[in-house]
Amino acid sequence: MHLVVEHLSKKFGDNTVLDDINIEFTEGVYGILGANGSGKSTLMRILVTVLKPTSGKVILDGENIKKLDEEYRNLIGYLPQEIALYKSFTAERFLMYIASLKGLNKNEAKSKVSELLELVGLTEYRKKKVGTFSGGMKQRVGIAQALLNDPKVLIVDEPTAGLDPKERIRFRNLLSAISSNRIVLLSTHIVSDIDFIAKEIVILKQGKLIKKDAPDNLLGQLNEKVWTVLISEGELQQYQNKFKVGNIIRRENGIELRIISDTKPIETAQATIPNLEDLYLYYFDKETIL
Ligand SMILES: Nc1ncnc2c1ncn2[C@@H]1O[C@H](COP(=O)(O)OP(=O)(O)OP(=O)(O)O)[C@@H](O)[C@H]1O
Ligand SMILES: [Mg+2]
């Protein structure tokens, strides 16, 4: 399966939110990485046909999705960044309701809903109201509703925001488990979410596609760009002003800084093995990593 984005642009008034994006997706998980406002949700909303592009097109296996229309929509599953769950519904009832909206008949819906409740680990909570669920449980209901039609293209927009680390890991494993034979697009600015599971990372910056590559290749490009440096307490501010600083670790003999820099920051700096957090910092300056 090939999902191709061709010369896609989106403007809201004068504001260019997506600028001539070209990407090709095949089966597997793609991590869409970008700071707030970089256009991740807009791209996803175009891919699920909630929004129309200003120009450009999206093509699935050679056919424009505009032409495929309903046929395309039947192939996609979507977990929006802010999903409206009906809080007074039980998990089971909510999923049955969405299943009916998606056109599943009652018997189909029943077996699919119990299969998905099991998959997302909510079988024993199926009769509990969604309003009483933790953030992680709500997101699992969200992913279950996105999977009701067994989508070939699954698009999940920042699914792990607000989840605790344990819930995040669980969610990541769940996505990984369901990613075979599907295109899965996952947006996030939490880099650990896509570590291990992403086949490729797509980096958006201010509406432009700046990188799309396998994590190892992207990390390879950071060789000799990530350094550890030992400094004294008094020098910390000066280093933070001058360099992109990642981790700051207090050691007995001073402060160890992780610095992202194209050139060696000082003579005593040691090159170190880059990770995805470094990658994020490299492209997004000092914006926070959660
Ligand atoms: N319906 C809209 N009308 C006007 N501007 C919009 C609309 N939707 C998004 N934008 C603008 O488009 C830009 C990109 O927004 P988008 O939501 O796609 O970013 P994002 O990468 O998903 O950000 P976040 O990480 O905060 O979710 C922002 O500047 C936003 O204000
Ligand atoms: Mg968003």
Short mmCIF file of C-alpha atoms and ligand atoms in Angstrom, two decimals:
data_model
loop_
_atom_site.label_atom_id
_atom_site.label_comp_id
_atom_site.label_asym_id
_atom_site.label_seq_id
_atom_site.Cartn_x
_atom_site.Cartn_y
_atom_site.Cartn_z
CA MET A 1 0.00 0.00 0.00
CA HIS A 2 1.22 3.47 -0.93
CA LEU A 3 -0.11 6.68 0.50
CA VAL A 4 1.46 9.60 -1.29
CA VAL A 5 1.25 13.27 -0.40
CA GLU A 6 2.05 15.47 -3.40
CA HIS A 7 2.84 19.18 -3.26
CA LEU A 8 0.43 19.61 -0.41
CA SER A 9 -0.07 23.10 0.96
CA LYS A 10 -2.56 24.53 3.40
CA LYS A 11 -3.18 28.18 4.13
CA PHE A 12 -5.46 29.69 6.73
CA GLY A 13 -5.87 33.21 5.38
CA ASP A 14 -2.34 34.50 4.85
CA ASN A 15 -0.87 31.93 7.19
CA THR A 16 0.87 29.09 5.35
CA VAL A 17 0.56 26.17 7.73
CA LEU A 18 1.76 23.46 5.33
CA ASP A 19 4.17 24.38 2.61
CA ASP A 20 4.59 22.09 -0.40
CA ILE A 21 4.78 18.80 1.48
CA ASN A 22 5.82 15.67 -0.42
CA ILE A 23 5.85 12.35 1.43
CA GLU A 24 5.34 8.70 0.66
CA PHE A 25 4.13 6.22 3.25
CA THR A 26 4.05 2.42 3.11
CA GLU A 27 3.11 -0.14 5.79
CA GLY A 28 4.68 0.53 9.18
CA VAL A 29 4.78 3.18 11.89
CA TYR A 30 5.82 6.74 11.06
CA GLY A 31 6.59 9.19 13.82
CA ILE A 32 5.62 12.74 12.91
CA LEU A 33 7.74 15.00 15.00
CA GLY A 34 7.35 18.73 15.29
CA ALA A 35 7.04 21.56 17.78
CA ASN A 36 3.69 23.15 18.64
CA GLY A 37 2.18 24.75 15.58
CA SER A 38 4.42 22.99 13.08
CA GLY A 39 1.41 21.63 11.18
CA LYS A 40 1.17 18.01 12.41
CA SER A 41 -2.55 18.08 13.16
CA THR A 42 -3.31 20.00 9.98
CA LEU A 43 -1.50 17.39 7.89
CA MET A 44 -3.36 14.60 9.66
CA ARG A 45 -6.71 16.31 9.28
CA ILE A 46 -6.10 16.61 5.55
CA LEU A 47 -5.11 12.94 5.38
CA VAL A 48 -8.37 11.94 7.05
CA THR A 49 -10.36 14.36 4.84
CA VAL A 50 -11.62 16.51 7.71
CA LEU A 51 -9.81 19.42 6.01
CA LYS A 52 -9.24 20.20 2.35
CA PRO A 53 -5.77 21.21 1.19
CA THR A 54 -5.32 24.63 -0.41
CA SER A 55 -3.32 22.90 -3.14
CA GLY A 56 -1.76 19.53 -3.82
CA LYS A 57 -3.20 16.06 -3.45
CA VAL A 58 -3.19 12.79 -1.55
CA ILE A 59 -3.02 9.56 -3.53
CA LEU A 60 -3.68 6.04 -2.31
CA ASP A 61 -2.36 3.28 -4.53
CA GLY A 62 -2.48 5.50 -7.57
CA GLU A 63 -5.94 6.99 -6.99
CA ASN A 64 -6.64 10.48 -5.72
CA ILE A 65 -8.44 10.16 -2.37
CA LYS A 66 -10.91 12.80 -3.55
CA LYS A 67 -12.01 10.34 -6.19
CA LEU A 68 -11.95 7.33 -3.84
CA ASP A 69 -14.11 9.34 -1.43
CA GLU A 70 -16.19 6.96 0.73
CA GLU A 71 -14.02 4.02 -0.25
CA TYR A 72 -11.00 5.87 1.16
CA ARG A 73 -12.81 6.93 4.33
CA ASN A 74 -13.70 3.30 5.00
CA LEU A 75 -10.00 2.48 4.99
CA ILE A 76 -8.94 5.03 7.56
CA GLY A 77 -9.01 5.15 11.34
CA TYR A 78 -8.42 8.40 13.20
CA LEU A 79 -7.73 9.33 16.77
CA PRO A 80 -7.90 13.13 16.91
CA GLN A 81 -5.76 15.17 19.29
CA GLU A 82 -8.84 16.09 21.27
CA ILE A 83 -11.35 13.32 21.09
CA ALA A 84 -14.86 13.85 22.39
CA LEU A 85 -15.71 10.75 24.37
CA TYR A 86 -19.23 10.49 25.69
CA LYS A 87 -18.41 10.52 29.35
CA SER A 88 -21.66 9.06 30.59
CA PHE A 89 -21.40 6.12 28.17
CA THR A 90 -19.71 2.93 29.27
CA ALA A 91 -16.67 1.92 27.21
CA GLU A 92 -18.67 -0.82 25.55
CA ARG A 93 -21.65 1.35 24.77
CA PHE A 94 -19.47 4.10 23.35
CA LEU A 95 -17.71 1.65 21.04
CA MET A 96 -21.03 0.10 19.96
CA TYR A 97 -22.29 3.59 19.20
CA ILE A 98 -19.25 4.50 17.07
CA ALA A 99 -19.48 1.10 15.37
CA SER A 100 -23.04 1.86 14.32
CA LEU A 101 -21.92 5.26 12.97
CA LYS A 102 -19.25 3.46 10.97
CA GLY A 103 -21.89 1.22 9.48
CA LEU A 104 -21.09 -2.10 11.17
CA ASN A 105 -24.14 -4.30 11.70
CA LYS A 106 -25.00 -5.27 15.24
CA ASN A 107 -23.45 -8.73 15.30
CA GLU A 108 -20.30 -7.56 13.57
CA ALA A 109 -20.10 -4.66 16.00
CA LYS A 110 -20.54 -6.88 19.06
CA SER A 111 -17.73 -9.22 18.20
CA LYS A 112 -15.45 -6.41 17.01
CA VAL A 113 -16.06 -4.37 20.17
CA SER A 114 -15.24 -7.26 22.48
CA GLU A 115 -12.16 -8.13 20.44
CA LEU A 116 -10.94 -4.53 20.65
CA LEU A 117 -11.73 -4.17 24.36
CA GLU A 118 -9.56 -7.20 24.89
CA LEU A 119 -6.79 -5.83 22.65
CA VAL A 120 -6.61 -2.54 24.56
CA GLY A 121 -6.92 -4.25 27.94
CA LEU A 122 -10.30 -2.83 28.92
CA THR A 123 -12.47 -5.93 28.98
CA GLU A 124 -12.93 -5.81 32.73
CA TYR A 125 -13.82 -2.10 32.57
CA ARG A 126 -16.23 -2.38 29.67
CA LYS A 127 -19.28 -1.63 31.84
CA LYS A 128 -17.63 1.37 33.50
CA LYS A 129 -18.34 4.91 32.40
CA VAL A 130 -15.66 6.48 30.23
CA GLY A 131 -15.89 9.63 32.39
CA THR A 132 -14.34 7.71 35.29
CA PHE A 133 -11.33 6.49 33.25
CA SER A 134 -7.71 7.62 33.61
CA GLY A 135 -6.09 9.46 30.69
CA GLY A 136 -4.42 6.29 29.49
CA MET A 137 -7.65 4.31 29.58
CA LYS A 138 -9.45 7.05 27.64
CA GLN A 139 -6.74 6.97 24.99
CA ARG A 140 -7.15 3.21 24.76
CA VAL A 141 -10.88 3.69 24.16
CA GLY A 142 -9.85 6.24 21.53
CA ILE A 143 -7.57 3.82 19.75
CA ALA A 144 -10.22 1.10 19.94
CA GLN A 145 -12.78 3.35 18.21
CA ALA A 146 -10.21 4.16 15.52
CA LEU A 147 -9.71 0.43 14.90
CA LEU A 148 -13.38 -0.53 14.61
CA ASN A 149 -13.31 -0.66 10.82
CA ASP A 150 -9.95 -2.48 10.76
CA PRO A 151 -8.35 0.50 9.01
CA LYS A 152 -5.49 0.13 6.59
CA VAL A 153 -4.38 3.65 7.42
CA LEU A 154 -4.38 4.56 11.10
CA ILE A 155 -3.74 8.16 12.07
CA VAL A 156 -3.23 9.05 15.71
CA ASP A 157 -2.60 12.64 16.76
CA GLU A 158 -0.51 13.04 19.93
CA PRO A 159 -2.07 10.02 21.59
CA THR A 160 0.28 10.01 24.56
CA ALA A 161 0.00 13.63 25.69
CA GLY A 162 -0.84 13.61 29.39
CA LEU A 163 -0.15 9.92 29.93
CA ASP A 164 2.19 8.69 32.63
CA PRO A 165 5.33 6.80 31.54
CA LYS A 166 3.83 3.39 32.17
CA GLU A 167 0.72 4.17 30.17
CA ARG A 168 2.92 5.58 27.40
CA ILE A 169 4.89 2.38 27.13
CA ARG A 170 1.71 0.36 27.06
CA PHE A 171 0.30 2.56 24.32
CA ARG A 172 3.49 2.35 22.30
CA ASN A 173 3.49 -1.44 22.50
CA LEU A 174 -0.14 -1.52 21.49
CA LEU A 175 0.55 0.57 18.39
CA SER A 176 3.51 -1.57 17.54
CA ALA A 177 1.40 -4.72 17.85
CA ILE A 178 -1.27 -3.45 15.47
CA SER A 179 1.06 -1.91 12.91
CA SER A 180 1.63 -4.87 10.64
CA ASN A 181 -0.13 -4.52 7.28
CA ARG A 182 -1.14 -0.96 8.06
CA ILE A 183 0.21 2.50 7.62
CA VAL A 184 0.33 4.05 11.08
CA LEU A 185 1.02 7.75 11.47
CA LEU A 186 1.68 8.96 14.97
CA SER A 187 2.37 12.57 15.82
CA THR A 188 4.13 13.54 18.98
CA HIS A 189 6.70 15.78 20.52
CA ILE A 190 7.62 13.14 23.04
CA VAL A 191 10.51 11.50 21.28
CA SER A 192 10.54 8.38 23.43
CA ASP A 193 7.10 7.51 22.00
CA ILE A 194 8.57 6.73 18.63
CA ASP A 195 11.85 5.26 19.75
CA PHE A 196 11.96 1.59 18.73
CA ILE A 197 8.61 1.53 16.94
CA ALA A 198 8.98 4.08 14.14
CA LYS A 199 10.13 2.81 10.78
CA GLU A 200 10.72 6.39 9.76
CA ILE A 201 10.61 9.77 11.40
CA VAL A 202 9.08 12.71 9.60
CA ILE A 203 10.16 16.08 10.93
CA LEU A 204 7.95 19.08 10.30
CA LYS A 205 9.12 22.55 11.07
CA GLN A 206 6.94 25.59 10.51
CA GLY A 207 4.90 23.76 7.92
CA LYS A 208 7.86 22.42 5.98
CA LEU A 209 9.02 18.85 5.75
CA ILE A 210 12.64 19.00 6.79
CA LYS A 211 13.53 15.33 7.21
CA LYS A 212 12.09 11.91 6.55
CA ASP A 213 14.31 8.97 7.25
CA ALA A 214 14.85 5.87 9.38
CA PRO A 215 15.76 6.76 12.99
CA ASP A 216 19.21 5.19 12.64
CA ASN A 217 19.98 7.27 9.57
CA LEU A 218 18.82 10.46 11.25
CA LEU A 219 20.90 9.65 14.30
CA GLY A 220 23.87 8.84 12.08
CA GLN A 221 23.71 12.40 10.78
CA LEU A 222 24.30 13.62 14.33
CA ASN A 223 27.61 11.85 14.71
CA GLU A 224 30.23 14.25 16.06
CA LYS A 225 27.46 16.73 16.85
CA VAL A 226 26.60 15.58 20.37
CA TRP A 227 29.15 16.22 23.09
CA THR A 228 29.62 15.86 26.79
CA VAL A 229 31.47 18.60 28.58
CA LEU A 230 32.49 18.92 32.20
CA ILE A 231 32.22 22.45 33.55
CA SER A 232 32.01 24.29 36.85
CA GLU A 233 28.79 25.60 38.39
CA GLY A 234 29.76 29.18 37.57
CA GLU A 235 30.04 28.43 33.83
CA LEU A 236 26.58 26.87 33.48
CA GLN A 237 24.69 30.02 32.48
CA GLN A 238 27.26 30.98 29.91
CA TYR A 239 27.05 27.51 28.29
CA GLN A 240 23.26 27.57 28.28
CA ASN A 241 23.30 30.92 26.53
CA LYS A 242 25.81 29.84 23.94
CA PHE A 243 24.86 26.23 23.14
CA LYS A 244 21.92 23.90 22.80
CA VAL A 245 22.14 22.07 26.10
CA GLY A 246 20.39 18.75 26.68
CA ASN A 247 20.86 16.89 29.94
CA ILE A 248 22.59 18.59 32.83
CA ILE A 249 24.05 16.13 35.33
CA ARG A 250 25.66 17.14 38.61
CA ARG A 251 28.83 15.13 39.23
CA GLU A 252 31.20 15.23 42.16
CA ASN A 253 33.83 17.09 40.16
CA GLY A 254 31.52 19.52 38.38
CA ILE A 255 28.56 19.67 36.03
CA GLU A 256 28.33 17.43 33.00
CA LEU A 257 26.49 18.95 30.07
CA ARG A 258 25.20 17.31 26.96
CA ILE A 259 25.69 19.80 24.15
CA ILE A 260 24.37 19.64 20.62
CA SER A 261 26.70 21.52 18.33
CA ASP A 262 27.95 21.13 14.76
CA THR A 263 31.45 21.88 15.96
CA LYS A 264 33.33 20.80 19.05
CA PRO A 265 32.24 23.28 21.76
CA ILE A 266 35.53 23.18 23.69
CA GLU A 267 38.80 21.27 23.42
CA THR A 268 37.96 18.89 26.26
CA ALA A 269 34.52 17.97 24.86
CA GLN A 270 33.94 14.29 24.17
CA ALA A 271 31.77 13.16 21.25
CA THR A 272 28.95 10.91 22.47
CA ILE A 273 26.35 8.61 20.91
CA PRO A 274 23.35 10.61 19.69
CA ASN A 275 19.81 9.71 20.73
CA LEU A 276 16.36 10.89 19.59
CA GLU A 277 16.19 13.61 22.23
CA ASP A 278 19.35 15.07 20.75
CA LEU A 279 17.73 14.86 17.34
CA TYR A 280 14.75 16.83 18.56
CA LEU A 281 16.96 19.44 20.17
CA TYR A 282 19.09 19.64 17.06
CA TYR A 283 16.09 20.59 14.96
CA PHE A 284 14.00 22.45 17.51
CA ASP A 285 16.42 24.54 19.51
CA LYS A 286 15.60 24.83 23.13
CA GLU A 287 11.96 23.88 23.05
CA THR A 288 11.04 21.54 25.84
CA ILE A 289 11.05 17.80 25.61
CA LEU A 290 8.57 16.19 27.92
N1 LIG B 1 -8.76 26.02 11.71
C1 LIG B 1 -7.70 26.84 11.77
N2 LIG B 1 -7.81 28.15 11.47
C2 LIG B 1 -6.74 28.96 11.51
N3 LIG B 1 -5.50 28.58 11.85
C3 LIG B 1 -5.32 27.30 12.15
C4 LIG B 1 -6.40 26.35 12.14
N4 LIG B 1 -5.91 25.13 12.48
C5 LIG B 1 -4.60 25.32 12.71
N5 LIG B 1 -4.24 26.60 12.50
C6 LIG B 1 -2.87 27.15 12.65
O1 LIG B 1 -2.00 26.31 11.92
C7 LIG B 1 -0.76 26.14 12.57
C8 LIG B 1 -0.44 24.68 12.71
O2 LIG B 1 -1.37 24.09 13.59
P1 LIG B 1 -1.42 22.55 13.88
O3 LIG B 1 -2.54 22.34 14.84
O4 LIG B 1 -1.46 21.80 12.60
O5 LIG B 1 -0.02 22.32 14.57
P2 LIG B 1 0.51 21.08 15.42
O6 LIG B 1 1.85 20.75 14.87
O7 LIG B 1 -0.51 20.01 15.43
O8 LIG B 1 0.68 21.72 16.86
P3 LIG B 1 0.49 21.03 18.32
O9 LIG B 1 1.78 20.32 18.62
O10 LIG B 1 0.31 22.22 19.22
O11 LIG B 1 -0.70 20.14 18.28
C9 LIG B 1 -0.88 26.89 13.88
O12 LIG B 1 -0.25 28.13 13.73
C10 LIG B 1 -2.37 27.06 14.07
O13 LIG B 1 -2.65 28.23 14.77
MG MG B 2 -1.55 19.10 16.90
#
